[in-house]
């Protein structure tokens, strides 16, 4: 299987046939939204369709489980860039049912790393540098908890501009049905 060769061959035809013209937009999200969602393959096309989103409408970050695990990591930086520099005015965290991060066993994952060649020395060096791998690789017990933790991390960030609604949703990866878990507008009203 040579995925790179197939991708490049398809891309050559895509560009030659000017198929990109259907996707032309600019870098500013038309709907002024930033979405943090899971990298699950079932959501690649389903999530935008279920939310009525087209190319250019929103900024999207995909992480395992729609989790932002560090307040000063690259995902949070991207949210702040979208809010301060690219015109986004609200954030939606979208988790999904049947998420692989639900009850992820970090010990099993560390054993898989070792099976694939990561040495005890590397793992011990990381642990001694202050990173607790079992905590860092931890998932969540249920999707709603994961969404709410990420919403809280964003909402309570010291660099978040005042008045930005941070919403939380859960999508069904089969039907696209959305459930609102956190209405960020209500949280703004109660803070006023």
Short mmCIF file of C-alpha atoms in Angstrom, two decimals:
data_model
loop_
_atom_site.label_atom_id
_atom_site.label_comp_id
_atom_site.label_asym_id
_atom_site.label_seq_id
_atom_site.Cartn_x
_atom_site.Cartn_y
_atom_site.Cartn_z
CA UNK A 1 0.00 0.00 0.00
CA UNK A 2 1.53 3.28 -1.14
CA UNK A 3 -0.77 5.98 0.20
CA UNK A 4 1.63 8.83 -0.60
CA UNK A 5 1.84 7.82 -4.26
CA UNK A 6 -1.97 7.63 -4.49
CA UNK A 7 -2.35 11.00 -2.76
CA UNK A 8 0.11 12.73 -5.08
CA UNK A 9 -1.45 11.18 -8.18
CA UNK A 10 -4.94 12.29 -7.09
CA UNK A 11 -3.64 15.75 -6.19
CA UNK A 12 -2.11 16.25 -9.62
CA UNK A 13 -5.50 15.63 -11.25
CA UNK A 14 -7.30 17.70 -8.57
CA UNK A 15 -5.14 20.73 -9.39
CA UNK A 16 -5.11 20.18 -13.17
CA UNK A 17 -8.92 19.95 -13.22
CA UNK A 18 -9.20 23.04 -10.98
CA UNK A 19 -11.37 21.13 -8.49
CA UNK A 20 -9.98 23.37 -5.74
CA UNK A 21 -12.12 26.26 -6.98
CA UNK A 22 -15.14 24.88 -5.09
CA UNK A 23 -13.21 25.32 -1.82
CA UNK A 24 -11.80 28.81 -2.23
CA UNK A 25 -12.28 30.98 0.85
CA UNK A 26 -10.07 33.13 3.03
CA UNK A 27 -8.40 32.49 6.38
CA UNK A 28 -11.10 34.17 8.48
CA UNK A 29 -13.94 31.90 9.64
CA UNK A 30 -17.20 33.12 8.07
CA UNK A 31 -19.29 31.91 11.01
CA UNK A 32 -16.74 33.35 13.48
CA UNK A 33 -16.45 30.03 15.32
CA UNK A 34 -13.67 27.79 16.52
CA UNK A 35 -14.41 24.07 16.97
CA UNK A 36 -12.39 21.62 19.05
CA UNK A 37 -13.38 18.07 18.17
CA UNK A 38 -12.08 14.53 18.14
CA UNK A 39 -9.81 13.11 15.47
CA UNK A 40 -12.18 10.14 15.03
CA UNK A 41 -12.39 9.15 11.37
CA UNK A 42 -16.19 8.98 11.48
CA UNK A 43 -16.35 12.75 12.03
CA UNK A 44 -14.26 13.89 9.06
CA UNK A 45 -17.29 14.57 6.85
CA UNK A 46 -20.15 13.86 9.27
CA UNK A 47 -19.41 16.67 11.75
CA UNK A 48 -19.37 19.53 9.20
CA UNK A 49 -22.52 18.20 7.49
CA UNK A 50 -24.34 17.71 10.81
CA UNK A 51 -23.45 21.28 11.85
CA UNK A 52 -24.16 22.86 8.44
CA UNK A 53 -20.54 23.90 7.97
CA UNK A 54 -18.83 24.54 4.68
CA UNK A 55 -15.22 25.16 3.79
CA UNK A 56 -14.20 28.51 5.24
CA UNK A 57 -16.96 28.67 7.88
CA UNK A 58 -14.97 27.70 11.00
CA UNK A 59 -11.54 26.93 12.41
CA UNK A 60 -11.26 23.30 13.54
CA UNK A 61 -8.76 21.63 15.87
CA UNK A 62 -8.83 17.85 16.16
CA UNK A 63 -7.33 16.07 19.15
CA UNK A 64 -7.79 12.62 20.63
CA UNK A 65 -11.11 12.82 22.47
CA UNK A 66 -11.52 16.57 21.80
CA UNK A 67 -9.33 16.97 24.88
CA UNK A 68 -7.13 19.95 25.57
CA UNK A 69 -4.79 18.61 28.20
CA UNK A 70 -2.51 21.58 28.78
CA UNK A 71 -3.55 25.21 29.18
CA UNK A 72 -0.36 26.40 27.48
CA UNK A 73 -0.07 23.74 24.77
CA UNK A 74 -0.44 24.15 21.02
CA UNK A 75 -4.20 23.45 20.96
CA UNK A 76 -4.97 26.25 23.42
CA UNK A 77 -2.57 28.56 21.58
CA UNK A 78 -4.49 27.85 18.36
CA UNK A 79 -7.77 28.78 20.05
CA UNK A 80 -6.30 32.06 21.26
CA UNK A 81 -4.91 32.82 17.77
CA UNK A 82 -8.35 32.18 16.26
CA UNK A 83 -9.99 34.48 18.84
CA UNK A 84 -7.46 37.32 18.78
CA UNK A 85 -6.17 37.26 15.20
CA UNK A 86 -8.62 35.45 12.94
CA UNK A 87 -12.03 36.78 13.90
CA UNK A 88 -13.47 33.84 15.84
CA UNK A 89 -15.92 34.94 18.53
CA UNK A 90 -17.01 31.66 20.13
CA UNK A 91 -15.69 28.14 20.73
CA UNK A 92 -17.54 24.83 20.54
CA UNK A 93 -16.03 21.66 22.02
CA UNK A 94 -17.58 18.62 20.31
CA UNK A 95 -17.00 15.17 21.76
CA UNK A 96 -18.72 12.04 20.48
CA UNK A 97 -20.31 8.85 21.72
CA UNK A 98 -18.23 5.65 21.47
CA UNK A 99 -14.99 7.63 21.81
CA UNK A 100 -11.78 5.63 22.07
CA UNK A 101 -10.54 8.01 24.79
CA UNK A 102 -13.34 6.91 27.11
CA UNK A 103 -11.66 4.76 29.73
CA UNK A 104 -8.38 4.65 27.77
CA UNK A 105 -5.96 2.50 29.73
CA UNK A 106 -2.67 4.42 29.86
CA UNK A 107 -0.77 1.40 31.25
CA UNK A 108 -1.81 -0.66 28.22
CA UNK A 109 -0.72 2.15 25.90
CA UNK A 110 2.69 2.32 27.57
CA UNK A 111 3.03 -1.46 27.07
CA UNK A 112 2.15 -0.97 23.38
CA UNK A 113 4.89 1.66 23.16
CA UNK A 114 7.38 -0.80 24.62
CA UNK A 115 6.19 -3.51 22.20
CA UNK A 116 6.92 -1.11 19.34
CA UNK A 117 10.45 -0.31 20.48
CA UNK A 118 10.28 2.50 23.05
CA UNK A 119 12.82 1.58 25.71
CA UNK A 120 12.52 1.62 29.48
CA UNK A 121 15.32 4.21 29.44
CA UNK A 122 13.24 6.62 27.37
CA UNK A 123 10.15 6.05 29.51
CA UNK A 124 12.14 6.53 32.73
CA UNK A 125 13.79 9.70 31.39
CA UNK A 126 10.36 11.16 30.61
CA UNK A 127 9.05 10.22 34.06
CA UNK A 128 12.12 11.74 35.77
CA UNK A 129 11.65 14.98 33.81
CA UNK A 130 8.36 15.46 35.65
CA UNK A 131 5.91 14.08 33.11
CA UNK A 132 3.68 11.41 34.61
CA UNK A 133 2.89 9.36 31.50
CA UNK A 134 -0.06 7.52 33.02
CA UNK A 135 -1.71 10.88 33.75
CA UNK A 136 -0.73 12.48 30.42
CA UNK A 137 -2.09 9.51 28.42
CA UNK A 138 -5.28 9.24 30.48
CA UNK A 139 -8.61 9.51 28.71
CA UNK A 140 -11.88 10.15 30.51
CA UNK A 141 -14.55 8.04 32.15
CA UNK A 142 -17.37 9.37 29.97
CA UNK A 143 -17.69 11.70 27.02
CA UNK A 144 -19.72 14.33 28.85
CA UNK A 145 -17.00 14.58 31.51
CA UNK A 146 -14.33 14.98 28.81
CA UNK A 147 -16.26 17.74 27.05
CA UNK A 148 -16.98 19.58 30.29
CA UNK A 149 -13.33 19.42 31.42
CA UNK A 150 -12.13 20.90 28.12
CA UNK A 151 -14.85 23.58 28.20
CA UNK A 152 -13.78 24.49 31.75
CA UNK A 153 -10.09 24.62 30.81
CA UNK A 154 -10.82 27.02 27.93
CA UNK A 155 -13.37 29.11 29.84
CA UNK A 156 -11.02 29.58 32.80
CA UNK A 157 -7.90 30.34 30.77
CA UNK A 158 -6.26 33.56 31.96
CA UNK A 159 -5.75 34.80 28.39
CA UNK A 160 -9.31 34.14 27.16
CA UNK A 161 -10.94 37.40 26.10
CA UNK A 162 -13.95 38.35 28.24
CA UNK A 163 -17.36 37.59 26.79
CA UNK A 164 -16.40 34.60 24.64
CA UNK A 165 -19.00 31.82 24.86
CA UNK A 166 -17.49 28.34 25.23
CA UNK A 167 -20.04 25.67 24.31
CA UNK A 168 -19.93 21.89 24.72
CA UNK A 169 -21.68 19.33 22.52
CA UNK A 170 -21.70 15.59 21.95
CA UNK A 171 -22.31 14.16 18.49
CA UNK A 172 -23.57 10.69 17.64
CA UNK A 173 -20.98 9.28 15.19
CA UNK A 174 -23.66 7.26 13.40
CA UNK A 175 -26.49 9.77 12.93
CA UNK A 176 -24.82 13.14 13.48
CA UNK A 177 -27.38 14.04 16.18
CA UNK A 178 -26.01 16.76 18.48
CA UNK A 179 -26.68 17.13 22.20
CA UNK A 180 -25.87 20.42 23.91
CA UNK A 181 -23.91 19.75 27.11
CA UNK A 182 -22.80 23.31 27.91
CA UNK A 183 -24.52 26.44 26.61
CA UNK A 184 -21.72 29.00 26.73
CA UNK A 185 -24.19 31.86 26.37
CA UNK A 186 -25.89 30.92 29.65
CA UNK A 187 -22.53 30.91 31.41
CA UNK A 188 -21.87 34.44 30.14
CA UNK A 189 -25.26 35.62 31.40
CA UNK A 190 -24.65 34.18 34.89
CA UNK A 191 -21.22 35.87 35.05
CA UNK A 192 -22.58 39.32 34.25
#
